[in-house]
Every structure is written in C-alpha cells, then in structure tokens.
Coordinates of C-alpha atoms and ligand atoms in Angstrom, one line a residue:
M1 CA 152.0 77.9 14.1
E2 CA 148.9 80.2 13.8
Q3 CA 150.8 83.0 15.5
E4 CA 153.6 82.6 13.1
Q5 CA 151.3 82.8 10.2
Q6 CA 149.6 85.9 11.6
S7 CA 152.8 87.7 12.1
S8 CA 154.1 86.8 8.6
Q9 CA 150.8 88.1 7.2
E10 CA 151.2 91.4 9.2
I11 CA 154.7 91.6 7.9
S12 CA 153.7 91.1 4.3
K13 CA 150.9 93.7 4.7
K14 CA 153.3 96.2 6.1
A15 CA 155.8 95.5 3.3
A16 CA 153.0 95.9 0.7
K17 CA 152.1 99.3 2.2
K18 CA 155.7 100.4 2.2
E19 CA 156.0 99.2 -1.5
A20 CA 152.8 101.1 -2.5
A21 CA 154.1 104.3 -0.8
K22 CA 157.4 103.9 -2.5
A23 CA 155.7 103.4 -5.9
E24 CA 153.5 106.5 -5.4
K25 CA 156.5 108.6 -4.4
L26 CA 158.4 107.4 -7.6
R27 CA 155.3 108.1 -9.7
R28 CA 155.0 111.6 -8.4
R29 CA 158.7 112.2 -8.9
Q30 CA 158.5 110.9 -12.5
E31 CA 155.5 113.1 -13.2
A32 CA 157.4 116.1 -11.9
A33 CA 160.5 115.2 -13.9
A34 CA 158.3 114.7 -17.0
A35 CA 156.7 118.1 -16.5
A36 CA 160.1 119.7 -16.0
T37 CA 161.6 118.2 -19.0
S38 CA 158.8 117.7 -21.5
G39 CA 159.9 119.2 -24.8
V40 CA 156.2 119.1 -25.9
A41 CA 155.0 121.3 -23.0
G42 CA 158.2 123.2 -22.9
V43 CA 157.4 124.4 -19.3
S44 CA 159.6 123.5 -16.4
I45 CA 160.0 124.2 -12.7
E46 CA 162.9 126.3 -13.7
G47 CA 160.8 128.4 -16.0
P48 CA 159.9 128.1 -19.7
D49 CA 162.8 126.8 -21.8
P50 CA 163.3 128.5 -25.1
L51 CA 165.0 125.4 -26.3
A52 CA 162.2 123.1 -25.3
S53 CA 161.5 122.0 -28.8
N54 CA 165.0 120.5 -29.0
Y55 CA 164.3 117.6 -26.6
G56 CA 161.5 115.5 -25.2
D57 CA 159.7 112.3 -25.6
I58 CA 158.3 111.8 -29.1
P59 CA 154.5 111.4 -28.8
I60 CA 153.2 108.1 -30.1
N61 CA 151.1 109.7 -32.9
E62 CA 154.4 111.1 -34.4
L63 CA 155.6 107.5 -34.6
Q64 CA 152.6 106.1 -36.3
S65 CA 154.0 106.5 -39.8
K66 CA 152.4 109.9 -40.0
S67 CA 154.9 111.6 -42.4
I68 CA 158.2 111.3 -44.1
S69 CA 160.5 114.1 -43.1
G70 CA 163.3 113.4 -45.7
R71 CA 165.9 113.8 -43.0
V72 CA 169.2 111.9 -43.6
W73 CA 170.1 109.3 -41.0
T74 CA 173.7 108.4 -40.2
T75 CA 174.7 105.0 -38.8
V76 CA 176.8 104.9 -35.7
S77 CA 179.3 102.5 -37.3
S78 CA 179.9 105.0 -40.1
L79 CA 180.9 107.9 -37.7
T80 CA 184.5 108.7 -38.3
V81 CA 186.8 111.8 -38.2
E82 CA 185.9 112.5 -41.8
Q83 CA 182.6 113.8 -40.5
K84 CA 184.3 116.4 -38.3
D85 CA 182.2 119.5 -37.8
Q86 CA 179.3 118.0 -39.7
S87 CA 175.8 117.8 -38.3
V88 CA 174.5 114.2 -38.1
L89 CA 171.3 112.5 -37.1
V90 CA 171.5 109.1 -35.5
R91 CA 169.1 106.7 -33.8
G92 CA 170.3 104.3 -31.2
R93 CA 170.0 103.0 -27.7
A94 CA 171.1 104.9 -24.7
Q95 CA 173.6 102.4 -23.4
A96 CA 175.0 104.5 -20.6
I97 CA 174.0 107.9 -19.3
R98 CA 176.2 109.9 -16.9
A99 CA 175.4 113.4 -15.7
V100 CA 178.3 115.6 -14.5
G101 CA 176.7 118.2 -12.3
K102 CA 173.7 120.1 -13.8
K103 CA 175.5 121.3 -16.8
M104 CA 176.9 118.3 -18.5
A105 CA 175.9 114.8 -19.4
F106 CA 177.5 112.0 -21.4
L107 CA 175.4 109.5 -23.3
T108 CA 176.8 106.4 -25.0
V109 CA 174.6 105.7 -27.9
R110 CA 174.7 102.2 -29.4
E111 CA 173.5 101.0 -32.8
K112 CA 173.9 97.4 -34.0
G113 CA 176.8 96.9 -31.5
Y114 CA 178.7 100.1 -32.4
T115 CA 178.9 102.9 -29.9
V116 CA 179.5 106.7 -29.9
Q117 CA 179.9 109.1 -27.1
C118 CA 177.4 112.0 -27.2
V119 CA 178.0 115.0 -25.0
L120 CA 175.5 117.7 -23.7
T121 CA 177.2 120.8 -22.4
V122 CA 175.0 123.7 -21.3
A123 CA 175.6 126.6 -23.7
P124 CA 173.4 129.6 -24.7
D125 CA 171.1 128.9 -27.7
A126 CA 172.4 125.3 -27.9
V127 CA 171.8 123.2 -24.7
S128 CA 169.8 124.2 -21.6
T129 CA 170.0 122.8 -18.1
Q130 CA 166.6 121.3 -18.6
M131 CA 167.8 119.5 -21.7
V132 CA 170.7 118.0 -19.7
K133 CA 168.3 117.0 -17.0
F134 CA 166.0 115.4 -19.6
A135 CA 169.0 113.4 -21.1
A136 CA 170.2 112.3 -17.6
G137 CA 166.7 111.0 -16.9
I138 CA 166.5 108.7 -19.9
S139 CA 166.5 105.0 -18.8
K140 CA 169.2 102.7 -20.2
E141 CA 168.4 100.9 -23.4
S142 CA 165.8 103.5 -24.4
I143 CA 165.8 104.4 -28.1
V144 CA 166.9 107.9 -28.7
D145 CA 167.3 110.2 -31.7
I146 CA 170.3 112.5 -31.5
E147 CA 171.1 115.4 -33.7
G148 CA 174.5 117.0 -33.2
I149 CA 177.9 118.1 -34.4
V150 CA 180.7 115.6 -34.8
T151 CA 183.9 116.6 -33.0
V152 CA 187.2 114.8 -32.6
P153 CA 188.6 114.8 -29.1
P154 CA 192.4 115.0 -28.7
E155 CA 192.6 111.8 -26.7
A156 CA 191.4 108.3 -27.7
I157 CA 187.9 107.4 -26.5
K158 CA 187.9 104.3 -24.3
G159 CA 184.3 103.7 -23.7
A160 CA 183.0 103.7 -27.3
S161 CA 183.8 102.0 -30.6
Q162 CA 183.8 105.3 -32.6
Q163 CA 186.6 107.7 -32.2
V164 CA 184.5 110.8 -32.5
E165 CA 182.1 112.6 -30.2
V166 CA 178.7 114.1 -31.0
Q167 CA 178.0 117.4 -29.5
V168 CA 174.2 117.1 -28.9
R169 CA 171.9 119.8 -30.2
K170 CA 168.7 117.9 -30.2
I171 CA 167.7 114.8 -28.3
Y172 CA 164.4 112.9 -28.4
C173 CA 163.3 109.8 -26.7
V174 CA 161.6 107.5 -29.2
N175 CA 160.7 104.7 -26.7
R176 CA 161.7 104.2 -23.1
A177 CA 163.0 100.9 -21.7
A178 CA 161.9 99.8 -18.3
N179 CA 163.9 101.5 -15.5
V180 CA 165.2 98.2 -14.2
L181 CA 166.7 95.7 -16.7
P182 CA 167.2 92.0 -15.9
I183 CA 170.7 92.2 -17.4
N184 CA 172.9 95.0 -18.4
V185 CA 174.1 94.9 -22.0
E186 CA 177.5 96.3 -20.9
D187 CA 177.8 93.5 -18.4
A188 CA 176.8 90.9 -21.1
A189 CA 179.4 92.4 -23.5
R190 CA 182.3 92.1 -21.1
S191 CA 185.1 89.6 -21.8
D192 CA 186.4 87.3 -19.1
A193 CA 189.9 88.9 -19.6
E194 CA 188.4 92.3 -18.8
I195 CA 186.8 91.0 -15.7
R196 CA 190.1 89.4 -14.5
R197 CA 192.1 92.5 -15.4
H198 CA 189.7 94.8 -13.5
L199 CA 189.8 92.6 -10.5
E200 CA 193.6 92.6 -10.5
E201 CA 193.9 96.3 -11.0
T202 CA 191.1 97.5 -8.6
G203 CA 190.1 94.5 -6.5
E204 CA 186.5 95.1 -7.7
Q205 CA 184.6 92.1 -9.1
L206 CA 182.6 93.2 -12.2
V207 CA 179.4 91.4 -13.1
R208 CA 179.7 88.3 -15.2
V209 CA 176.5 87.3 -16.9
N210 CA 176.3 83.5 -17.1
Q211 CA 175.1 81.5 -20.1
D212 CA 171.6 80.6 -18.7
T213 CA 170.8 84.2 -17.7
R214 CA 171.9 85.4 -21.1
L215 CA 169.6 82.9 -22.8
N216 CA 166.7 83.8 -20.5
Y217 CA 167.0 87.4 -21.6
R218 CA 168.3 86.7 -25.1
I219 CA 166.9 89.8 -26.7
L220 CA 169.1 91.9 -24.3
D221 CA 172.1 89.6 -24.7
M222 CA 171.7 89.8 -28.5
R223 CA 172.5 93.5 -28.4
T224 CA 176.1 93.0 -27.5
H225 CA 178.8 93.7 -30.1
A226 CA 179.9 90.1 -30.2
N227 CA 176.4 88.7 -30.6
Q228 CA 175.6 91.1 -33.4
A229 CA 178.6 89.8 -35.1
I230 CA 178.0 86.1 -34.5
F231 CA 174.6 86.1 -36.0
R232 CA 175.7 88.3 -38.9
L233 CA 178.5 85.8 -39.6
E234 CA 176.1 82.9 -39.4
S235 CA 174.0 84.6 -42.1
H236 CA 177.2 84.9 -44.2
V237 CA 177.8 81.2 -43.8
L238 CA 174.3 80.4 -45.0
N239 CA 174.7 82.7 -47.9
L240 CA 178.1 81.4 -48.9
F241 CA 176.8 77.8 -48.7
R242 CA 173.9 78.7 -51.0
Q243 CA 176.0 80.8 -53.4
F244 CA 178.7 78.1 -53.9
L245 CA 176.2 75.4 -54.6
L246 CA 174.0 77.4 -56.9
N247 CA 177.2 78.2 -58.9
E248 CA 177.9 74.5 -59.1
D249 CA 174.5 73.9 -60.6
F250 CA 172.9 72.5 -57.4
F251 CA 169.5 73.8 -56.4
E252 CA 167.7 74.3 -53.1
I253 CA 164.8 72.0 -52.3
I254 CA 162.4 71.9 -49.3
T255 CA 161.8 68.6 -47.6
P256 CA 159.0 67.8 -45.0
K257 CA 159.8 68.1 -41.4
L258 CA 156.8 66.0 -40.4
T259 CA 157.7 62.4 -41.3
A260 CA 155.9 59.1 -41.1
G261 CA 157.0 56.2 -38.9
T262 CA 159.2 56.6 -35.9
S263 CA 162.8 57.1 -37.1
E264 CA 165.3 56.6 -39.9
G265 CA 167.6 55.1 -37.2
G266 CA 170.6 56.4 -35.4
A267 CA 169.2 59.3 -33.4
A268 CA 166.3 59.7 -31.0
V269 CA 163.4 61.5 -32.5
F270 CA 160.5 63.7 -31.2
K271 CA 157.5 61.5 -31.7
L272 CA 154.1 62.9 -32.4
E273 CA 150.7 61.8 -33.5
Y274 CA 149.8 62.8 -37.0
K275 CA 146.0 62.4 -37.5
K276 CA 146.1 59.2 -35.4
Q277 CA 149.2 57.8 -37.3
P278 CA 152.6 57.6 -35.7
A279 CA 154.9 60.3 -37.0
C280 CA 158.0 62.2 -35.9
L281 CA 159.9 65.4 -36.5
A282 CA 162.6 64.8 -39.2
Q283 CA 165.9 64.0 -37.7
S284 CA 167.5 65.0 -41.0
P285 CA 166.3 65.5 -44.6
Q286 CA 168.3 62.4 -45.6
L287 CA 165.6 60.2 -47.0
H288 CA 163.9 62.9 -49.0
K289 CA 167.0 64.5 -50.4
Q290 CA 168.0 61.0 -51.7
M291 CA 164.5 60.6 -53.2
A292 CA 165.1 63.9 -55.0
I293 CA 168.2 62.3 -56.6
C294 CA 166.0 59.3 -57.7
G295 CA 163.8 61.9 -59.3
D296 CA 166.7 63.1 -61.4
F297 CA 167.4 66.4 -59.7
G298 CA 171.1 65.8 -60.1
G299 CA 172.4 67.9 -57.2
V300 CA 170.3 69.4 -54.4
F301 CA 170.7 71.1 -51.1
V302 CA 168.4 71.6 -48.1
V303 CA 168.7 74.3 -45.4
G304 CA 166.3 73.8 -42.5
P305 CA 165.6 72.8 -39.0
V306 CA 166.7 69.3 -37.9
F307 CA 165.3 67.7 -34.7
R308 CA 167.1 65.4 -32.3
A309 CA 165.5 64.2 -29.1
E310 CA 168.8 62.8 -27.7
D311 CA 169.5 63.6 -24.1
S312 CA 172.8 65.2 -24.9
Y313 CA 173.8 67.7 -22.3
T314 CA 177.0 68.7 -24.1
H315 CA 178.5 71.9 -25.4
R316 CA 177.8 70.9 -29.0
H317 CA 174.4 69.2 -29.1
L318 CA 171.0 70.9 -29.5
C319 CA 167.6 69.4 -29.8
E320 CA 166.9 71.6 -32.8
F321 CA 169.7 72.8 -35.1
T322 CA 170.0 74.1 -38.7
G323 CA 171.0 71.4 -41.1
L324 CA 172.8 72.3 -44.3
D325 CA 172.4 69.2 -46.4
V326 CA 173.7 68.3 -49.9
E327 CA 173.0 65.3 -52.1
M328 CA 174.4 64.7 -55.6
E329 CA 174.8 62.1 -58.3
I330 CA 178.3 60.7 -58.5
K331 CA 180.0 59.3 -61.6
E332 CA 182.6 57.0 -60.1
H333 CA 183.7 57.6 -56.5
Y334 CA 182.6 59.2 -53.2
S335 CA 185.7 61.4 -53.5
E336 CA 183.5 63.5 -55.8
V337 CA 181.4 64.4 -52.8
M338 CA 184.6 65.2 -50.7
D339 CA 185.8 67.4 -53.6
I340 CA 182.6 69.5 -53.1
V341 CA 183.1 69.7 -49.3
D342 CA 186.8 70.7 -49.9
R343 CA 186.1 73.5 -52.4
L344 CA 182.9 74.7 -50.6
F345 CA 184.6 75.1 -47.2
V346 CA 187.9 76.5 -48.4
E347 CA 186.0 79.1 -50.4
M348 CA 183.7 79.8 -47.4
F349 CA 186.6 80.2 -45.0
D350 CA 188.4 82.5 -47.4
K351 CA 185.4 84.7 -47.9
L352 CA 184.6 84.8 -44.2
N353 CA 188.1 86.0 -43.5
E354 CA 188.0 88.5 -46.3
K355 CA 184.5 89.9 -46.0
C356 CA 183.7 89.5 -42.3
Q357 CA 186.8 91.1 -40.7
K358 CA 184.6 93.5 -38.6
Q359 CA 182.5 90.7 -37.3
L360 CA 185.5 88.5 -36.5
E361 CA 187.1 91.3 -34.6
A362 CA 184.0 92.0 -32.7
I363 CA 183.7 88.3 -31.7
G364 CA 187.3 88.1 -30.8
G365 CA 187.0 91.2 -28.7
Q366 CA 184.8 89.3 -26.3
Y367 CA 185.8 85.7 -27.0
P368 CA 189.5 85.8 -28.2
F369 CA 190.4 83.2 -30.7
K370 CA 193.1 82.4 -33.3
P371 CA 192.1 82.3 -37.0
L372 CA 191.4 78.8 -38.2
K373 CA 194.3 77.1 -39.9
Y374 CA 193.3 75.3 -43.1
L375 CA 195.1 74.2 -46.3
R376 CA 194.4 75.2 -49.9
K377 CA 193.7 71.6 -50.6
T378 CA 191.9 69.9 -47.7
L379 CA 193.8 67.1 -46.0
R380 CA 192.1 63.6 -46.4
L381 CA 193.1 60.8 -44.1
T382 CA 191.6 57.4 -43.9
F383 CA 190.1 56.2 -40.7
E384 CA 192.8 53.6 -40.5
E385 CA 195.5 56.3 -40.8
G386 CA 193.8 58.2 -38.1
I387 CA 193.7 55.2 -35.8
Q388 CA 197.4 54.6 -36.5
M389 CA 198.3 58.2 -35.5
L390 CA 196.3 57.8 -32.3
K391 CA 198.1 54.4 -31.6
D392 CA 201.5 56.0 -32.3
A393 CA 200.6 58.7 -29.7
G394 CA 199.8 56.0 -27.2
V395 CA 196.0 56.3 -27.4
E396 CA 194.1 53.0 -27.2
V397 CA 191.2 52.8 -29.7
D398 CA 188.9 50.2 -31.2
P399 CA 190.0 50.0 -34.9
L400 CA 186.4 49.2 -35.9
G401 CA 184.5 51.3 -33.4
D402 CA 183.6 55.0 -33.5
L403 CA 185.8 57.8 -32.1
N404 CA 184.5 59.5 -29.0
T405 CA 184.7 63.3 -28.5
E406 CA 188.0 63.0 -26.6
T407 CA 189.8 60.9 -29.2
E408 CA 188.4 63.1 -32.0
R409 CA 190.0 66.1 -30.1
T410 CA 193.3 64.3 -29.6
L411 CA 193.4 63.3 -33.3
G412 CA 192.6 66.9 -34.2
K413 CA 195.7 68.0 -32.2
L414 CA 197.9 65.4 -33.7
V415 CA 196.8 66.3 -37.2
A416 CA 197.3 70.0 -36.6
E417 CA 200.9 69.3 -35.3
K418 CA 201.8 67.0 -38.2
Y419 CA 200.0 68.7 -41.1
G420 CA 199.4 72.3 -40.0
T421 CA 195.7 72.2 -40.5
E422 CA 192.7 72.4 -38.1
F423 CA 190.3 71.4 -40.9
Y424 CA 190.5 68.0 -42.4
I425 CA 188.5 65.0 -43.7
L426 CA 188.6 61.5 -42.2
H427 CA 187.2 58.9 -44.5
R428 CA 186.5 55.1 -44.9
Y429 CA 184.8 54.7 -41.5
P430 CA 184.0 51.3 -40.2
L431 CA 180.6 50.2 -41.7
A432 CA 179.3 49.2 -38.3
V433 CA 179.3 52.8 -37.0
R434 CA 177.5 54.4 -40.0
P435 CA 173.8 54.5 -40.8
F436 CA 172.1 51.7 -42.9
Y437 CA 172.1 53.7 -46.1
T438 CA 175.9 54.0 -46.2
M439 CA 177.6 52.2 -49.1
P440 CA 180.1 49.5 -47.9
C441 CA 183.7 49.7 -49.4
A442 CA 184.2 47.4 -52.4
D443 CA 187.5 46.0 -51.2
N444 CA 186.6 45.5 -47.5
A445 CA 183.0 45.4 -46.3
A446 CA 184.1 46.1 -42.7
Y447 CA 184.6 49.7 -44.0
S448 CA 182.3 52.2 -45.7
N449 CA 182.5 54.9 -48.4
S450 CA 181.9 57.5 -45.7
F451 CA 183.6 60.5 -44.1
D452 CA 183.4 63.0 -41.3
V453 CA 184.9 66.5 -41.4
F454 CA 186.4 68.2 -38.4
I455 CA 187.2 71.8 -37.4
R456 CA 189.5 72.1 -34.4
G457 CA 189.1 68.4 -33.6
E458 CA 185.2 68.5 -33.5
E459 CA 182.8 67.1 -36.1
I460 CA 181.0 69.5 -38.3
I461 CA 180.0 67.1 -41.2
S462 CA 179.0 63.5 -41.9
G463 CA 178.9 62.3 -45.4
A464 CA 179.0 59.2 -47.6
Q465 CA 178.2 57.4 -50.8
R466 CA 174.7 56.0 -50.3
V467 CA 173.3 52.5 -51.2
H468 CA 171.3 52.9 -54.4
I469 CA 170.4 49.2 -54.9
P470 CA 167.0 48.6 -53.2
E471 CA 167.7 44.9 -52.2
L472 CA 171.0 45.9 -50.5
L473 CA 169.3 48.9 -48.9
E474 CA 166.6 46.7 -47.5
S475 CA 169.0 44.1 -46.1
R476 CA 171.2 46.8 -44.5
A477 CA 168.1 48.4 -42.9
Q478 CA 167.2 45.0 -41.4
E479 CA 170.7 44.4 -40.2
C480 CA 170.6 47.8 -38.5
G481 CA 167.3 46.9 -36.7
I482 CA 165.1 49.2 -38.7
D483 CA 161.5 48.1 -39.4
V484 CA 161.6 48.4 -43.3
K485 CA 157.8 48.7 -43.4
T486 CA 158.2 52.2 -41.9
I487 CA 160.5 53.3 -44.7
S488 CA 158.9 51.4 -47.6
T489 CA 158.2 54.5 -49.7
Y490 CA 161.9 55.5 -49.4
I491 CA 163.1 52.0 -50.4
D492 CA 160.6 51.7 -53.2
S493 CA 161.9 54.9 -54.8
F494 CA 165.1 53.0 -55.6
R495 CA 163.2 50.3 -57.5
Y496 CA 162.7 52.5 -60.6
G497 CA 166.4 53.0 -61.4
A498 CA 168.5 55.1 -59.1
P499 CA 171.8 56.7 -60.0
P500 CA 174.9 56.2 -57.8
H501 CA 174.9 59.2 -55.4
G502 CA 176.3 60.6 -52.2
G503 CA 176.0 63.6 -50.0
F504 CA 176.7 65.2 -46.6
G505 CA 175.1 67.0 -43.7
V506 CA 176.6 70.0 -42.0
G507 CA 175.5 71.6 -38.7
L508 CA 175.3 75.4 -39.2
E509 CA 175.7 76.3 -35.5
R510 CA 178.7 74.0 -35.2
V511 CA 180.5 75.5 -38.1
V512 CA 180.2 79.0 -36.7
M513 CA 181.0 77.9 -33.2
L514 CA 184.2 76.1 -34.3
F515 CA 185.3 78.6 -36.9
C516 CA 185.3 81.1 -34.1
A517 CA 186.5 78.6 -31.4
L518 CA 183.5 79.4 -29.2
D519 CA 183.1 77.1 -26.3
N520 CA 179.3 76.4 -26.5
I521 CA 176.9 75.8 -29.4
R522 CA 174.3 77.9 -27.5
K523 CA 176.3 80.9 -28.4
T524 CA 175.6 80.4 -32.1
S525 CA 172.0 79.4 -31.8
L526 CA 169.7 82.4 -31.5
F527 CA 167.0 80.7 -29.4
P528 CA 168.6 77.4 -28.5
R529 CA 166.5 74.3 -27.9
D530 CA 168.2 71.7 -25.6
P531 CA 166.9 69.1 -23.3
R532 CA 166.3 71.8 -20.6
R533 CA 165.3 74.7 -22.7
L534 CA 162.2 75.4 -24.8
E535 CA 162.0 79.1 -24.2
P536 CA 162.3 81.9 -25.1
Ligands
ATP1 P1 177.6 63.8 -33.2 O1 178.5 62.6 -33.4 O2 178.5 65.1 -32.9 O3 176.5 63.6 -32.2 P2 176.2 63.0 -35.5 O4 177.1 61.9 -35.9 O5 174.9 62.6 -34.8 O6 177.0 64.1 -34.6 P3 175.0 63.6 -38.0 O7 173.7 63.0 -37.6 O8 175.8 62.9 -39.0 O9 175.8 63.9 -36.7 O10 174.7 65.1 -38.4 C1 175.5 65.8 -39.3 C2 176.0 67.1 -38.7 O11 174.9 67.8 -38.0 C3 177.1 66.9 -37.6 O12 178.3 66.8 -38.1 C4 176.9 68.2 -36.8 O13 177.6 69.3 -37.4 C5 175.4 68.4 -36.8 N1 174.8 67.9 -35.6 C6 174.4 66.6 -35.4 N2 173.8 66.5 -34.2 C7 173.7 67.7 -33.7 C8 173.1 68.3 -32.5 N3 172.5 67.5 -31.7 N4 173.2 69.6 -32.3 C9 173.8 70.4 -33.2 N5 174.4 70.0 -34.4 C10 174.3 68.6 -34.6

C-alpha cells in the first residue's frame, strides 16, 4: 500500500515537472511570437516590418476610453455586395483562423451570430508575412478589429453567412480569448442534420455539444447564431406583450416576490425565513394582481420571475421562469378575457412572423421547424368537447379530471387535424382541477369559468374568471385545504367591494419554445434554474 502511494507520488512529481517544462516552453514560444508579430514594437525575427503599425495587440491603455476616433464601424450582418470595393471597419470575434502556408490566412469573423470571411494575402505595401503570422496566431474567440476592402468572390461562400469577403489591410487584437476553450462555438452551432450528413458523407463523427455542457458554458453557447436569435425573439415577445396591452389601456404593475405564509396552493414553493416569519418566493403574482383590481386599476399586467419548487424533471418545467400575467375587470363573461388572449396572441404571432424573419431563419437553421399554424379567430373548445374528441379517438380519460401531458398532446394533434390550428383555447375545466380562486360555472358547479391555451399540444396559459365574493372565496380556499389565516389580507381585500374580474398567466419561455417547436425549455431560458441547476 505504502509502496503504491510512493510510486504514485513519484509519478505525479514527474508529471508536474513535465507539465512545468511544457508550460515554460510554451511561454517562451509565445514571447518569441509576440516579439515577432507585435505591431507596437514593429520588430520581428524576420527584420523590421514597414507595415508593423497595421497589426498587433491593442494596448490596454488604448482601450480605457482614451479618445474618440470618429471612425465608422460596419456591422458584419450589413456586409453585402453593395459595399463592393469599399473600405470597411468591423469588430467581431475570430471564430476560425486558417493559415495557408506563410503567405495567406483566412479568418472567419463573427458578430452577433453573423459571419464574414476575411482574407490576408501577402502583397507589397498591403500585407506582410509577419502580419499573416500575427493573424494566424490569434486564438479562437478573441475580439478583433479588421479594416479591409470588400470583394465579391465568384463562387458562393459556404463557411460564412455573408456572401462577400474582406481583404484585410489592418488587423488588431482587442482582447485575446484563452487558447483552450471548453466548447467550440462552431460545434455548438451545428445542427443534428449536419452532423448526420457529415457522418454519412465522410464517415467522420463531428462534435455534438450536449445540453448540459452548453449550459455549463452558457456564455460560449450564447454566441451561436441560433441562440442570438432565440433570445432576441424572446425580447420581441416581451415587447409585443407589453405593447398590445398598453394599447388596450392596461398598465404594468410590479408585485412582490417575497410573500407571507407558505403558499397560495397548487404548486410547491421555495420557503424562506423573513425576519423570523415564515415566507416564500411568489409562485405567481396571482393574489397581488387581483388585489390591484380591487384597488380599481381596471386592467393590469405583470412581467417578472415566478418561482416553483416542484420536482419536475421535464422538458417544460423550470424552478424559475418568467411569468406574463394579466388581470382585468369583466363586465359579463369570462370570454372577455379569452378575447384578449385571442387578439394578443394572433397579433403577436403575426408580428413575430413579419418582423423576426431573420431570427426565425437562424433558429430553423439549427433546429428546423414548421411555422405555427393558427387561425385568424382562435378556436375555442369546451373541456367536454375535448374529452369527446379524445373518446372518439379511443383515448380513455376521466371527464372530471385533469389532462396529462400525453393526452394534451394527443388532443393537440386531433385539433390540428380537424380544425387546422396548432393554437387553441380549451375552456370550462372541471372545478376540482383548478385553484381555489376560480369561479365555478353558473349552470354546473362541477365545472369552472376557466381555460388553458395550447401551442402544438402543450400548455402555455392558464386563465379564468376569479371569485370576487369574499365568503365564497373563503369557503373555496378551505375546501382546497388552504389555511385561510395565511391569506387573510388577500381575502379581506374583497370585503370592500370587488368588481367581477378575470385574468391569465403565460410562461414566456414556453411561448418561445413552442412557437419555434424547440424540444426543451432550457433552450429559451438564458440561465435556467431547474431542480439540478443553480449555476451559472
Ligand atoms: P403545468 O400544468 O404545465 O405544470 P401549471 O398548470 O402549473 O402548468 P400555471 O401555474 O397555471 O401552470 O402557470 C401558468 C403558465 O406558466 C403555464 O401555462 C406555463 O406556460 C407557465 N409555467 C407553469 N409552470 C411552469 C414551470 N415550472 N416552468 C416554466 N413555465 C411554467
């Protein structure tokens, strides 16, 4: 045993020595390369370079907001044949660098997911061999400034999004990335179809970056074309949600995320101690948005984090997601709330399809999907009609129970076949499967004035008319096993005259996931929180 330990210690000492020697060799080599290529010093082992000022690492003090040069910057995405022969200045990341001998190098420069091929060809008074060497030595993902002339090659460019090249005249490294990256952005950007095709054509297995690795190194994963598009699209969804409601005379309110008591029921919560009192992170803004209606706000919406401590290890549940919540007075019927859902989402889908074509293409490039099918007037089916459709298709379901994920999907398919839509509303749910604050139906108390909304057979919204009579609210809470003492301020707010009202809650990440038919909600949450993940 002791002998074994000794020998393993010797081995690790030897390995450490070897590593140190390797590191020293690398350091010396890097120093020599830096001296050879430094545009600042301009002296190289191949002799002084008259073009030395056209390349090099930008010294830190130049990057400390020292001066404003007035130079004009061009974005990579805007580079087209129209700029032919023009001189442009771009900043981007060195996605791929390939030297061809000593006289030529290709650099794929990426900015916000768009890429352009930049070429260095040794030529008198334009590009020196030292400059090519400098470019070839830049580590992947380093930030570079490139000045050059736009040219249009005769053949289509395969490895870049922009169909022009930049003939480099100046190249500066703004900041270097580590030499070894945990994941390669090109690997993370590859579609499964591309990996399959490459394997079939060449027999070579390309790297496939799995979901967990992507999330561990999210900031590298974020740099892919598809991810740039997903999160931009998400921002559009947020914006369209806000714009539509503001135009309808709703306004945005902010509700507390720290709440008293232990839960409003339904979902598991993250409990915490609030100055020695039991408290929890809000599982929704439900109670406070309703209280705002009792305060005569008429129509409100809330955008914010929602916390659920459920142990849901599924493709569509997170422990923290973004809730888009609406609450409004109604005059007569909960269909007034469904009308808002209908118009809000049809307008949102229209505008996403119209304004976000680039993003949708970028997402589809990596994760192919068919555009969402939806009707001008959203289909509304009652829960009973849905159950009947399932029964007719031979699916056994409890008529007064909830639908599980599988039956929801099956119903989604049946609805798509029969009505030609992948977006629809199912309403009049059994009362027993809805939260205590849901208004029972007037004609049959086994049902409720509630609805769920589905995209491609998966739930994105729950909504309902709420109980506005405090006595009924109290008895419903008790029936649902909720300790009314813990929600007394909520119930009391209905004692001073509350208008009939209703509302709904949408999960932002689910909307984006399902609109783009993505297979996992973690793809639409920037830094997802699930039962196994609290970092990064
Ligand atoms: P599910 O049945 O899918 O668990 P739910 O009935 O618990 O959802 P609600 O509490 O009514 O959902 O929340 C409203 C909306 O919030 C849902 O339709 C969904 O879009 C979103 N949502 C709910 N729970 C989660 C979660 N854990 N992760 C992400 N989004 C969620």
